[in-house]
Amino acid sequence: MKAIFNYCVGVVLTGCLFSACNTTTIRDDKELVIVLDQSDPLRLKPNADEIDSYLGLKQDLWQGIKVNVTFISDKDVNAEKVITLEKGNRLMGNAQMRTAQIAHFKKDLHTALGGMQTGGSLDHSIIYRAVAKQLNALSASEAINKSMVVYSDLMENADVSFYDPATVALLKTNPGAIQKQLEQNVPLRNLSGIHIWLLSDPGSFEENNTYMAVANMYKQLFESKGATVHIEKTLNL
């Protein structure tokens, strides 16, 4: 009788463990948000090969990845395209099948990036609200590595206007005042663990000076929330 009891307990425990394993959420290894500014012509555009390299699929075939491709425009609601690569089983997986899955993922990603139209010229640019919305969503992600790449000259023309010389002057002397004004509309959540890449290629000395003032203001704001910010021309690892 004791042996039967122990056997039954073992079956129940095994079943519970199996059930628990099946209900555990599988976390993505990486989640990447790519934001492209469609409100102004850009000299710098997403490079599919560069993004492939950043994701590191050659180094780790089995990682789970989610990429969200979206835009900045003169509207708050913009198109989004999500491309995913399901996490693979390193021990039990079939390498040949995994290679095919990765090829399909890359094809979808390259198609999405190729469809990101640039060169627009809109009267308004809702930059902060678009970026803040995506960052707040990313902050809630359970992915292990979270990052955002923003292709933009950062020339906001909505909540504030960086085309206004008085605003630019205030930005350079008191960036905190601009940060406070921006956050009145969309407060930022805790951004700890998120890497943010601000990528641009200013066309002149004057454009560079304004861009760097804006980019450094954003760097200060995002890093005060726990993010790590890179102001670059390429996705340097």
mmCIF file of C-alpha atoms in Angstrom, residues 39-152:
data_model
loop_
_atom_site.group_PDB
_atom_site.id
_atom_site.type_symbol
_atom_site.label_atom_id
_atom_site.label_comp_id
_atom_site.label_asym_id
_atom_site.label_seq_id
_atom_site.Cartn_x
_atom_site.Cartn_y
_atom_site.Cartn_z
ATOM 1 C CA SER A 39 8.351 63.992 -41.647
ATOM 2 C CA ASP A 40 11.611 65.244 -43.184
ATOM 3 C CA PRO A 41 14.095 64.016 -45.804
ATOM 4 C CA LEU A 42 16.831 61.947 -44.165
ATOM 5 C CA ARG A 43 20.424 61.405 -45.224
ATOM 6 C CA LEU A 44 20.640 58.270 -43.095
ATOM 7 C CA LYS A 45 18.304 55.292 -43.582
ATOM 8 C CA PRO A 46 17.995 51.820 -42.030
ATOM 9 C CA ASN A 47 20.600 49.383 -43.288
ATOM 10 C CA ALA A 48 19.323 45.794 -43.257
ATOM 11 C CA ASP A 49 22.793 44.225 -43.092
ATOM 12 C CA GLU A 50 23.767 46.497 -40.198
ATOM 13 C CA ILE A 51 20.629 45.536 -38.280
ATOM 14 C CA ASP A 52 21.247 41.830 -39.012
ATOM 15 C CA SER A 53 24.703 42.210 -37.524
ATOM 16 C CA TYR A 54 23.308 44.052 -34.490
ATOM 17 C CA LEU A 55 20.878 41.215 -33.802
ATOM 18 C CA GLY A 56 23.786 38.747 -33.739
ATOM 19 C CA LEU A 57 22.132 35.760 -35.393
ATOM 20 C CA LYS A 58 25.478 34.439 -36.616
ATOM 21 C CA GLN A 59 26.623 34.207 -33.013
ATOM 22 C CA ASP A 60 23.379 32.682 -31.677
ATOM 23 C CA LEU A 61 21.055 30.795 -34.014
ATOM 24 C CA TRP A 62 18.591 29.847 -31.298
ATOM 25 C CA GLN A 63 17.685 33.204 -29.776
ATOM 26 C CA GLY A 64 14.141 34.541 -29.845
ATOM 27 C CA ILE A 65 13.772 37.975 -31.461
ATOM 28 C CA LYS A 66 10.961 40.484 -31.892
ATOM 29 C CA VAL A 67 11.407 43.517 -34.155
ATOM 30 C CA ASN A 68 8.835 46.311 -34.368
ATOM 31 C CA VAL A 69 9.215 48.642 -37.360
ATOM 32 C CA THR A 70 7.312 51.940 -37.073
ATOM 33 C CA PHE A 71 7.391 55.652 -37.948
ATOM 34 C CA ILE A 72 7.433 59.288 -36.937
ATOM 35 C CA SER A 73 5.035 61.545 -38.836
ATOM 36 C CA ASP A 74 2.563 64.359 -38.200
ATOM 37 C CA LYS A 75 0.170 61.891 -36.546
ATOM 38 C CA ASP A 76 0.134 60.057 -33.222
ATOM 39 C CA VAL A 77 -0.979 56.739 -34.704
ATOM 40 C CA ASN A 78 1.447 55.298 -37.238
ATOM 41 C CA ALA A 79 1.761 52.005 -39.085
ATOM 42 C CA GLU A 80 3.660 49.227 -37.321
ATOM 43 C CA LYS A 81 5.100 45.989 -38.649
ATOM 44 C CA VAL A 82 6.156 43.274 -36.200
ATOM 45 C CA ILE A 83 8.590 40.555 -37.297
ATOM 46 C CA THR A 84 9.339 37.685 -34.936
ATOM 47 C CA LEU A 85 11.727 34.765 -34.708
ATOM 48 C CA GLU A 86 10.540 32.180 -32.197
ATOM 49 C CA LYS A 87 13.131 31.041 -29.679
ATOM 50 C CA GLY A 88 14.647 27.702 -30.661
ATOM 51 C CA ASN A 89 15.710 24.712 -28.587
ATOM 52 C CA ARG A 90 19.497 24.652 -28.557
ATOM 53 C CA LEU A 91 19.667 21.012 -27.399
ATOM 54 C CA MET A 92 16.775 19.458 -29.310
ATOM 55 C CA GLY A 93 16.488 21.735 -32.355
ATOM 56 C CA ASN A 94 17.225 20.856 -35.973
ATOM 57 C CA ALA A 95 20.013 23.129 -37.261
ATOM 58 C CA GLN A 96 18.935 22.865 -40.906
ATOM 59 C CA MET A 97 15.347 23.763 -40.074
ATOM 60 C CA ARG A 98 16.540 26.613 -37.856
ATOM 61 C CA THR A 99 18.633 28.023 -40.682
ATOM 62 C CA ALA A 100 15.522 28.081 -42.870
ATOM 63 C CA GLN A 101 13.548 29.855 -40.120
ATOM 64 C CA ILE A 102 16.261 32.492 -39.813
ATOM 65 C CA ALA A 103 16.318 33.006 -43.588
ATOM 66 C CA HIS A 104 12.539 33.575 -43.529
ATOM 67 C CA PHE A 105 12.886 36.009 -40.610
ATOM 68 C CA LYS A 106 15.612 37.970 -42.402
ATOM 69 C CA LYS A 107 13.553 38.113 -45.592
ATOM 70 C CA ASP A 108 10.550 39.523 -43.715
ATOM 71 C CA LEU A 109 12.763 42.022 -41.892
ATOM 72 C CA HIS A 110 14.493 43.189 -45.081
ATOM 73 C CA THR A 111 11.094 43.575 -46.779
ATOM 74 C CA ALA A 112 9.782 45.659 -43.877
ATOM 75 C CA LEU A 113 12.879 47.869 -43.871
ATOM 76 C CA GLY A 114 12.744 48.249 -47.644
ATOM 77 C CA GLY A 115 9.155 49.428 -47.351
ATOM 78 C CA MET A 116 10.068 52.231 -44.942
ATOM 79 C CA GLN A 117 9.556 55.242 -47.189
ATOM 80 C CA THR A 118 11.728 58.296 -46.516
ATOM 81 C CA GLY A 119 12.063 61.725 -48.050
ATOM 82 C CA GLY A 120 8.756 63.189 -46.897
ATOM 83 C CA SER A 121 8.255 66.812 -45.938
ATOM 84 C CA LEU A 122 5.424 67.432 -43.487
ATOM 85 C CA ASP A 123 4.398 70.657 -41.773
ATOM 86 C CA HIS A 124 4.585 69.010 -38.345
ATOM 87 C CA SER A 125 6.820 66.365 -36.747
ATOM 88 C CA ILE A 126 5.480 64.525 -33.696
ATOM 89 C CA ILE A 127 8.785 63.082 -32.564
ATOM 90 C CA TYR A 128 8.747 62.949 -28.778
ATOM 91 C CA ARG A 129 5.265 61.461 -28.427
ATOM 92 C CA ALA A 130 6.037 58.778 -31.052
ATOM 93 C CA VAL A 131 9.316 57.790 -29.396
ATOM 94 C CA ALA A 132 7.933 57.976 -25.842
ATOM 95 C CA LYS A 133 4.994 55.747 -26.767
ATOM 96 C CA GLN A 134 7.331 53.057 -28.089
ATOM 97 C CA LEU A 135 9.726 53.365 -25.152
ATOM 98 C CA ASN A 136 6.915 52.978 -22.633
ATOM 99 C CA ALA A 137 5.727 49.861 -24.452
ATOM 100 C CA LEU A 138 9.286 48.514 -24.606
ATOM 101 C CA SER A 139 9.725 49.097 -20.874
ATOM 102 C CA ALA A 140 6.917 46.587 -20.257
ATOM 103 C CA SER A 141 8.529 43.926 -22.454
ATOM 104 C CA GLU A 142 9.906 40.802 -20.773
ATOM 105 C CA ALA A 143 12.708 40.453 -23.329
ATOM 106 C CA ILE A 144 16.192 40.059 -21.886
ATOM 107 C CA ASN A 145 17.805 42.652 -24.192
ATOM 108 C CA LYS A 146 15.698 45.660 -25.226
ATOM 109 C CA SER A 147 16.738 48.390 -27.642
ATOM 110 C CA MET A 148 15.412 51.124 -29.906
ATOM 111 C CA VAL A 149 16.956 52.692 -33.004
ATOM 112 C CA VAL A 150 15.672 56.133 -34.039
ATOM 113 C CA TYR A 151 16.483 57.445 -37.526
ATOM 114 C CA SER A 152 15.601 61.137 -37.275
#
